[in-house]
Amino acid sequence: MTRLFSLLLILGLLFTGMSTTTAQAPKFGHINSMELLSVLPGVRQADQQLEAFAKQLEEQNKNMLREYQTKAEEYQSREAMMLDAVKEVKLREISDLEQRIVAFQENAQRRLENKKEELYGPLLEKADDAIKAVAREHGYTYIFDTSSGALLHAEQSDNILPLVRQKLGL
């Protein structure tokens, strides 16, 4: 009799454990974030503003390159008639202009990235907040982005970095 009772108890625990496990099974979802962004209000306006800003920077760069080309051509055409002191001054002017062009291009790239972040940051944050809210409301454990394969949401979990570092002896 105690054997039968033990067997029933074990079976009961197994079935209870199985039902608990299936109730806590992860729920997966996915979204194409590019498709979401294409319909998000404000994205088209941000695209236009970023494009206009990029054109302004490109125009400034073209003006500097034209100035450089003019100075370089002038130097080449008059080099034979110039005194050494004048040559040195003209070469220094051309070199300084080259450095300003390089610095402008690097700065322009940073400014363009900052402008992009300024314009798209609030839109992306809004989309991210909505994705997380939907995940919470509908019990999704993981949300995958089908446009990039990125994980957009995950329930709180244990950080296994210390265990992996220990395993690697780090």
Coordinates of N, CA and C in Angstrom, one line a residue:
M1 N 0.8 -1.2 0.0 CA 0.0 0.0 0.0 C 0.9 1.3 0.0
T2 N 1.9 1.2 0.8 CA 2.8 2.4 0.8 C 3.5 2.6 -0.5
R3 N 3.7 1.4 -1.2 CA 4.3 1.5 -2.5 C 3.4 2.2 -3.5
L4 N 2.2 1.9 -3.5 CA 1.2 2.4 -4.4 C 1.0 3.9 -4.1
F5 N 1.0 4.2 -2.8 CA 0.9 5.6 -2.4 C 2.1 6.4 -2.9
S6 N 3.3 5.9 -2.7 CA 4.5 6.5 -3.2 C 4.5 6.7 -4.7
L7 N 4.1 5.7 -5.4 CA 4.0 5.8 -6.9 C 3.0 6.9 -7.3
L8 N 1.8 7.0 -6.6 CA 0.8 8.0 -6.9 C 1.4 9.4 -6.6
L9 N 2.1 9.5 -5.5 CA 2.7 10.8 -5.1 C 3.7 11.2 -6.1
I10 N 4.6 10.3 -6.5 CA 5.6 10.7 -7.6 C 4.9 11.1 -8.9
L11 N 3.9 10.3 -9.3 CA 3.2 10.7 -10.5 C 2.5 12.0 -10.4
G12 N 1.9 12.3 -9.2 CA 1.3 13.6 -9.0 C 2.2 14.7 -9.1
L13 N 3.4 14.5 -8.5 CA 4.4 15.6 -8.5 C 4.9 15.8 -9.9
L14 N 5.1 14.7 -10.7 CA 5.5 14.8 -12.1 C 4.5 15.6 -12.9
F15 N 3.2 15.3 -12.8 CA 2.2 16.0 -13.5 C 2.1 17.4 -13.1
T16 N 2.2 17.7 -11.8 CA 2.2 19.1 -11.3 C 3.4 19.8 -11.9
G17 N 4.5 19.2 -11.9 CA 5.7 19.9 -12.4 C 5.6 20.1 -13.9
M18 N 5.0 19.2 -14.6 CA 4.8 19.4 -16.1 C 3.8 20.6 -16.3
S19 N 2.8 20.6 -15.6 CA 1.8 21.7 -15.8 C 2.4 23.1 -15.5
T20 N 3.2 23.1 -14.5 CA 3.9 24.4 -14.1 C 4.9 24.7 -15.2
T21 N 5.6 23.8 -15.7 CA 6.6 24.1 -16.8 C 5.9 24.6 -18.0
T22 N 4.8 24.0 -18.4 CA 4.1 24.4 -19.6 C 3.5 25.8 -19.4
A23 N 3.0 26.1 -18.2 CA 2.4 27.4 -17.9 C 3.5 28.5 -18.0
Q24 N 4.7 28.2 -17.8 CA 5.8 29.2 -17.8 C 6.6 29.1 -19.1
A25 N 6.1 28.4 -20.1 CA 6.9 28.3 -21.3 C 7.0 29.7 -21.9
P26 N 8.2 30.0 -22.5 CA 8.3 31.3 -23.1 C 7.4 31.6 -24.3
K27 N 7.0 32.8 -24.4 CA 6.1 33.2 -25.5 C 6.9 34.1 -26.4
F28 N 7.0 33.7 -27.7 CA 7.8 34.5 -28.6 C 7.0 35.3 -29.5
G29 N 7.5 36.4 -30.0 CA 6.8 37.3 -30.9 C 7.9 37.9 -31.9
H30 N 7.4 38.5 -32.9 CA 8.3 39.1 -33.8 C 7.7 40.4 -34.5
I31 N 8.5 41.3 -35.0 CA 8.1 42.5 -35.6 C 9.1 42.9 -36.6
N32 N 8.7 43.5 -37.7 CA 9.6 44.0 -38.7 C 9.7 45.5 -38.4
S33 N 10.8 45.9 -37.7 CA 11.0 47.3 -37.3 C 11.1 48.3 -38.4
M34 N 11.6 47.9 -39.5 CA 11.6 48.8 -40.7 C 10.2 49.1 -41.2
E35 N 9.4 48.1 -41.2 CA 8.0 48.3 -41.6 C 7.3 49.2 -40.6
L36 N 7.6 49.0 -39.3 CA 7.0 49.9 -38.3 C 7.5 51.3 -38.5
L37 N 8.8 51.5 -38.7 CA 9.3 52.9 -38.9 C 8.7 53.6 -40.1
S38 N 8.4 52.8 -41.1 CA 7.9 53.4 -42.4 C 6.5 54.0 -42.2
V39 N 5.8 53.5 -41.2 CA 4.5 54.1 -40.9 C 4.4 54.9 -39.7
L40 N 5.5 55.1 -39.0 CA 5.5 55.9 -37.8 C 5.5 57.4 -38.1
P41 N 4.5 58.1 -37.6 CA 4.4 59.6 -37.9 C 5.7 60.3 -37.5
G42 N 6.2 61.2 -38.3 CA 7.4 61.9 -38.0 C 8.7 61.4 -38.7
V43 N 8.7 60.2 -39.2 CA 9.8 59.6 -39.8 C 10.1 60.3 -41.1
R44 N 9.1 60.6 -41.9 CA 9.3 61.2 -43.2 C 9.9 62.6 -43.0
Q45 N 9.3 63.3 -42.0 CA 9.8 64.7 -41.8 C 11.3 64.6 -41.3
A46 N 11.6 63.7 -40.5 CA 13.0 63.5 -40.0 C 13.9 63.2 -41.2
D47 N 13.5 62.3 -42.1 CA 14.2 62.0 -43.3 C 14.5 63.3 -44.1
Q48 N 13.5 64.1 -44.3 CA 13.7 65.4 -45.1 C 14.7 66.3 -44.4
Q49 N 14.5 66.5 -43.1 CA 15.4 67.4 -42.3 C 16.9 66.9 -42.4
L50 N 17.0 65.6 -42.2 CA 18.4 65.0 -42.2 C 19.0 65.2 -43.6
E51 N 18.2 65.0 -44.7 CA 18.7 65.2 -46.0 C 19.1 66.6 -46.3
A52 N 18.3 67.6 -45.9 CA 18.6 69.0 -46.0 C 19.9 69.4 -45.3
F53 N 20.0 68.8 -44.1 CA 21.2 69.1 -43.3 C 22.5 68.6 -44.0
A54 N 22.4 67.3 -44.5 CA 23.5 66.7 -45.2 C 23.8 67.5 -46.5
K55 N 22.9 68.0 -47.2 CA 23.1 68.8 -48.4 C 23.9 70.1 -48.0
Q56 N 23.5 70.7 -46.9 CA 24.2 71.9 -46.5 C 25.7 71.6 -46.2
L57 N 25.9 70.5 -45.5 CA 27.3 70.2 -45.2 C 28.1 69.8 -46.5
E58 N 27.4 69.2 -47.4 CA 28.1 68.8 -48.7 C 28.4 70.1 -49.5
E59 N 27.5 71.0 -49.5 CA 27.8 72.3 -50.2 C 29.0 73.0 -49.6
Q60 N 29.1 73.1 -48.3 CA 30.2 73.7 -47.6 C 31.5 72.9 -48.0
N61 N 31.5 71.6 -48.0 CA 32.6 70.8 -48.4 C 33.0 71.1 -49.9
K62 N 32.1 71.2 -50.8 CA 32.4 71.5 -52.2 C 33.0 72.8 -52.3
N63 N 32.6 73.8 -51.6 CA 33.2 75.2 -51.6 C 34.6 75.2 -51.2
M64 N 34.9 74.4 -50.1 CA 36.3 74.3 -49.6 C 37.2 73.6 -50.7
L65 N 36.6 72.5 -51.3 CA 37.4 71.8 -52.3 C 37.7 72.7 -53.5
R66 N 36.7 73.5 -53.9 CA 36.9 74.4 -55.0 C 38.0 75.4 -54.7
E67 N 38.0 75.9 -53.5 CA 39.0 76.9 -53.1 C 40.4 76.2 -53.1
Y68 N 40.5 75.0 -52.6 CA 41.7 74.2 -52.6 C 42.2 74.0 -54.1
Q69 N 41.3 73.6 -54.9 CA 41.7 73.4 -56.3 C 42.2 74.6 -57.0
T70 N 41.5 75.7 -56.7 CA 41.9 77.0 -57.3 C 43.3 77.4 -56.8
K71 N 43.6 77.3 -55.5 CA 44.9 77.6 -55.0 C 46.0 76.7 -55.5
A72 N 45.7 75.4 -55.6 CA 46.7 74.4 -56.1 C 47.0 74.7 -57.6
E73 N 46.0 75.0 -58.4 CA 46.2 75.3 -59.8 C 47.0 76.6 -60.0
E74 N 46.7 77.6 -59.2 CA 47.4 78.9 -59.2 C 48.9 78.7 -58.9
Y75 N 49.1 77.9 -57.8 CA 50.5 77.6 -57.4 C 51.2 76.9 -58.6
Q76 N 50.6 75.9 -59.1 CA 51.3 75.1 -60.2 C 51.6 76.0 -61.4
S77 N 50.7 76.9 -61.8 CA 50.9 77.7 -63.0 C 51.9 78.8 -62.7
R78 N 52.2 79.2 -61.5 CA 53.1 80.3 -61.2 C 54.3 79.9 -60.5
E79 N 54.4 78.6 -60.2 CA 55.6 78.1 -59.4 C 56.9 78.5 -60.0
A80 N 57.1 78.4 -61.2 CA 58.4 78.7 -61.9 C 58.8 80.2 -61.7
M81 N 57.8 81.1 -61.6 CA 58.2 82.5 -61.4 C 58.2 83.0 -60.0
M82 N 57.9 82.1 -59.0 CA 57.8 82.5 -57.6 C 59.2 82.4 -57.0
L83 N 59.4 83.3 -56.0 CA 60.6 83.3 -55.2 C 60.4 82.1 -54.2
D84 N 61.5 81.6 -53.7 CA 61.4 80.5 -52.7 C 60.5 80.9 -51.5
A85 N 60.7 82.1 -51.0 CA 59.9 82.5 -49.8 C 58.4 82.5 -50.1
V86 N 58.0 83.0 -51.3 CA 56.6 83.0 -51.8 C 56.1 81.6 -51.9
K87 N 56.9 80.7 -52.5 CA 56.6 79.3 -52.7 C 56.2 78.7 -51.3
E88 N 57.1 79.0 -50.4 CA 56.9 78.4 -49.0 C 55.6 78.9 -48.4
V89 N 55.3 80.2 -48.6 CA 54.0 80.7 -48.0 C 52.8 80.1 -48.7
K90 N 52.9 80.0 -50.1 CA 51.8 79.4 -50.8 C 51.6 77.9 -50.5
L91 N 52.7 77.2 -50.3 CA 52.5 75.7 -50.0 C 51.9 75.6 -48.6
R92 N 52.3 76.5 -47.7 CA 51.8 76.4 -46.3 C 50.3 76.7 -46.3
E93 N 49.9 77.7 -47.2 CA 48.4 78.0 -47.3 C 47.7 76.8 -47.8
I94 N 48.2 76.1 -48.8 CA 47.6 75.0 -49.4 C 47.5 73.8 -48.4
S95 N 48.6 73.7 -47.7 CA 48.6 72.6 -46.6 C 47.6 72.9 -45.5
D96 N 47.6 74.2 -45.1 CA 46.6 74.5 -44.1 C 45.2 74.3 -44.5
L97 N 44.9 74.6 -45.8 CA 43.6 74.4 -46.4 C 43.2 72.9 -46.4
E98 N 44.2 72.1 -46.8 CA 44.0 70.6 -46.8 C 43.6 70.1 -45.4
Q99 N 44.3 70.6 -44.4 CA 44.0 70.2 -43.0 C 42.6 70.7 -42.5
R100 N 42.3 71.9 -43.0 CA 40.9 72.4 -42.6 C 39.8 71.6 -43.3
I101 N 40.1 71.1 -44.5 CA 39.1 70.3 -45.3 C 39.0 69.0 -44.5
V102 N 40.1 68.4 -44.2 CA 40.0 67.1 -43.4 C 39.3 67.2 -42.1
A103 N 39.6 68.3 -41.4 CA 38.9 68.6 -40.1 C 37.4 68.8 -40.3
F104 N 37.1 69.6 -41.4 CA 35.7 69.8 -41.7 C 35.0 68.5 -42.0
Q105 N 35.5 67.7 -42.8 CA 34.9 66.4 -43.1 C 34.7 65.5 -41.9
E106 N 35.6 65.5 -41.0 CA 35.5 64.7 -39.8 C 34.4 65.3 -38.9
N107 N 34.4 66.6 -38.8 CA 33.4 67.3 -38.0 C 32.0 67.2 -38.6
A108 N 32.0 67.3 -39.9 CA 30.7 67.1 -40.6 C 30.1 65.8 -40.4
Q109 N 30.9 64.7 -40.4 CA 30.4 63.4 -40.1 C 29.8 63.3 -38.7
R110 N 30.5 63.8 -37.7 CA 30.0 63.8 -36.4 C 28.7 64.6 -36.2
R111 N 28.7 65.8 -36.9 CA 27.5 66.6 -36.8 C 26.3 65.9 -37.5
L112 N 26.5 65.2 -38.5 CA 25.5 64.4 -39.2 C 25.0 63.3 -38.3
E113 N 25.9 62.6 -37.7 CA 25.4 61.5 -36.8 C 24.7 62.1 -35.6
N114 N 25.1 63.3 -35.0 CA 24.4 63.9 -33.9 C 23.0 64.3 -34.4
K115 N 22.9 64.9 -35.6 CA 21.6 65.3 -36.1 C 20.7 64.1 -36.3
K116 N 21.2 63.1 -36.8 CA 20.4 61.8 -37.0 C 19.9 61.3 -35.6
E117 N 20.8 61.3 -34.6 CA 20.3 60.9 -33.3 C 19.3 61.9 -32.7
E118 N 19.5 63.2 -32.9 CA 18.5 64.2 -32.5 C 17.1 64.0 -33.1
L119 N 17.1 63.7 -34.4 CA 15.9 63.6 -35.2 C 15.2 62.2 -34.9
Y120 N 16.0 61.1 -35.0 CA 15.4 59.8 -34.9 C 15.3 59.2 -33.5
G121 N 16.1 59.8 -32.6 CA 16.1 59.2 -31.2 C 14.7 59.2 -30.6
P122 N 14.0 60.3 -30.5 CA 12.7 60.2 -29.9 C 11.7 59.3 -30.6
L123 N 11.8 59.2 -31.9 CA 11.0 58.3 -32.7 C 11.3 56.8 -32.4
L124 N 12.6 56.5 -32.3 CA 13.0 55.1 -32.0 C 12.6 54.7 -30.6
E125 N 12.7 55.7 -29.7 CA 12.4 55.5 -28.3 C 10.9 55.2 -28.2
K126 N 10.1 56.0 -28.9 CA 8.7 55.8 -28.9 C 8.3 54.4 -29.4
A127 N 8.9 53.9 -30.5 CA 8.7 52.6 -31.0 C 9.1 51.5 -30.1
D128 N 10.3 51.7 -29.4 CA 10.8 50.7 -28.5 C 9.9 50.6 -27.3
D129 N 9.4 51.8 -26.8 CA 8.4 51.8 -25.6 C 7.2 51.0 -26.0
A130 N 6.7 51.2 -27.2 CA 5.4 50.5 -27.6 C 5.7 49.0 -27.7
I131 N 6.8 48.6 -28.3 CA 7.1 47.2 -28.4 C 7.2 46.6 -27.0
K132 N 7.8 47.2 -26.1 CA 7.9 46.7 -24.7 C 6.6 46.6 -24.0
A133 N 5.8 47.7 -24.2 CA 4.4 47.7 -23.6 C 3.6 46.5 -24.2
V134 N 3.6 46.3 -25.5 CA 2.9 45.2 -26.0 C 3.4 43.9 -25.5
A135 N 4.7 43.7 -25.4 CA 5.3 42.5 -24.9 C 4.8 42.2 -23.4
R136 N 4.8 43.3 -22.6 CA 4.3 43.1 -21.2 C 2.8 42.8 -21.2
E137 N 2.0 43.6 -22.0 CA 0.6 43.4 -21.9 C 0.1 42.0 -22.4
H138 N 0.8 41.4 -23.4 CA 0.4 40.2 -23.9 C 1.3 39.0 -23.5
G139 N 2.2 39.2 -22.5 CA 3.0 38.2 -21.9 C 4.0 37.6 -22.8
Y140 N 4.6 38.4 -23.8 CA 5.7 37.9 -24.6 C 7.0 37.9 -23.8
T141 N 7.7 36.8 -23.9 CA 9.0 36.7 -23.2 C 10.1 37.3 -24.1
Y142 N 10.0 37.0 -25.4 CA 11.0 37.5 -26.4 C 10.3 38.1 -27.6
I143 N 10.8 39.2 -28.1 CA 10.4 39.8 -29.3 C 11.6 39.9 -30.2
F144 N 11.5 39.3 -31.4 CA 12.6 39.4 -32.4 C 12.3 40.3 -33.5
D145 N 13.3 41.0 -34.0 CA 13.1 41.9 -35.1 C 13.5 41.2 -36.4
T146 N 12.5 40.9 -37.2 CA 12.7 40.1 -38.5 C 13.5 40.9 -39.5
S147 N 13.6 42.2 -39.4 CA 14.3 43.0 -40.4 C 15.8 42.9 -40.1
S148 N 16.2 42.6 -38.9 CA 17.7 42.5 -38.6 C 18.1 41.3 -37.8
G149 N 17.1 40.5 -37.3 CA 17.4 39.4 -36.4 C 17.8 39.7 -35.0
A150 N 17.6 41.0 -34.6 CA 17.9 41.5 -33.3 C 16.9 41.1 -32.2
L151 N 17.3 40.9 -31.0 CA 16.4 40.7 -29.9 C 16.0 42.0 -29.3
L152 N 14.7 42.3 -29.3 CA 14.3 43.6 -28.9 C 13.8 43.7 -27.4
H153 N 13.4 42.5 -26.9 CA 12.8 42.5 -25.6 C 13.1 41.1 -25.0
A154 N 13.5 41.1 -23.7 CA 13.6 39.8 -23.0 C 13.2 40.1 -21.6
E155 N 12.5 39.1 -21.0 CA 12.2 39.2 -19.6 C 13.5 39.2 -18.8
Q156 N 13.4 39.8 -17.6 CA 14.5 39.8 -16.7 C 15.1 38.4 -16.5
S157 N 16.4 38.2 -16.5 CA 16.9 36.9 -16.3 C 18.3 37.0 -15.6
D158 N 18.9 35.9 -15.3 CA 20.1 35.9 -14.6 C 21.2 36.3 -15.5
N159 N 22.2 37.1 -15.0 CA 23.4 37.4 -15.8 C 24.4 36.3 -15.6
I160 N 24.7 35.6 -16.7 CA 25.6 34.4 -16.6 C 27.0 34.8 -16.9
L161 N 27.3 36.1 -17.0 CA 28.7 36.5 -17.3 C 29.6 36.0 -16.3
P162 N 29.3 36.2 -15.0 CA 30.3 35.7 -14.0 C 30.5 34.2 -14.1
L163 N 29.5 33.4 -14.4 CA 29.7 31.9 -14.6 C 30.5 31.6 -15.8
V164 N 30.3 32.3 -16.9 CA 31.1 32.1 -18.1 C 32.5 32.5 -17.9
R165 N 32.8 33.6 -17.2 CA 34.1 34.1 -16.9 C 34.9 33.0 -16.0
Q166 N 34.1 32.5 -15.1 CA 34.7 31.5 -14.2 C 35.1 30.2 -15.0
K167 N 34.2 29.8 -15.9 CA 34.4 28.7 -16.7 C 35.6 28.8 -17.6
L168 N 35.8 30.1 -18.1 CA 37.0 30.4 -19.0 C 38.3 30.7 -18.2
G169 N 38.1 30.7 -16.9 CA 39.3 31.0 -16.0 C 39.7 32.5 -16.1
L170 N 38.8 33.4 -16.3 CA 39.1 34.8 -16.3 C 38.8 35.5 -15.0

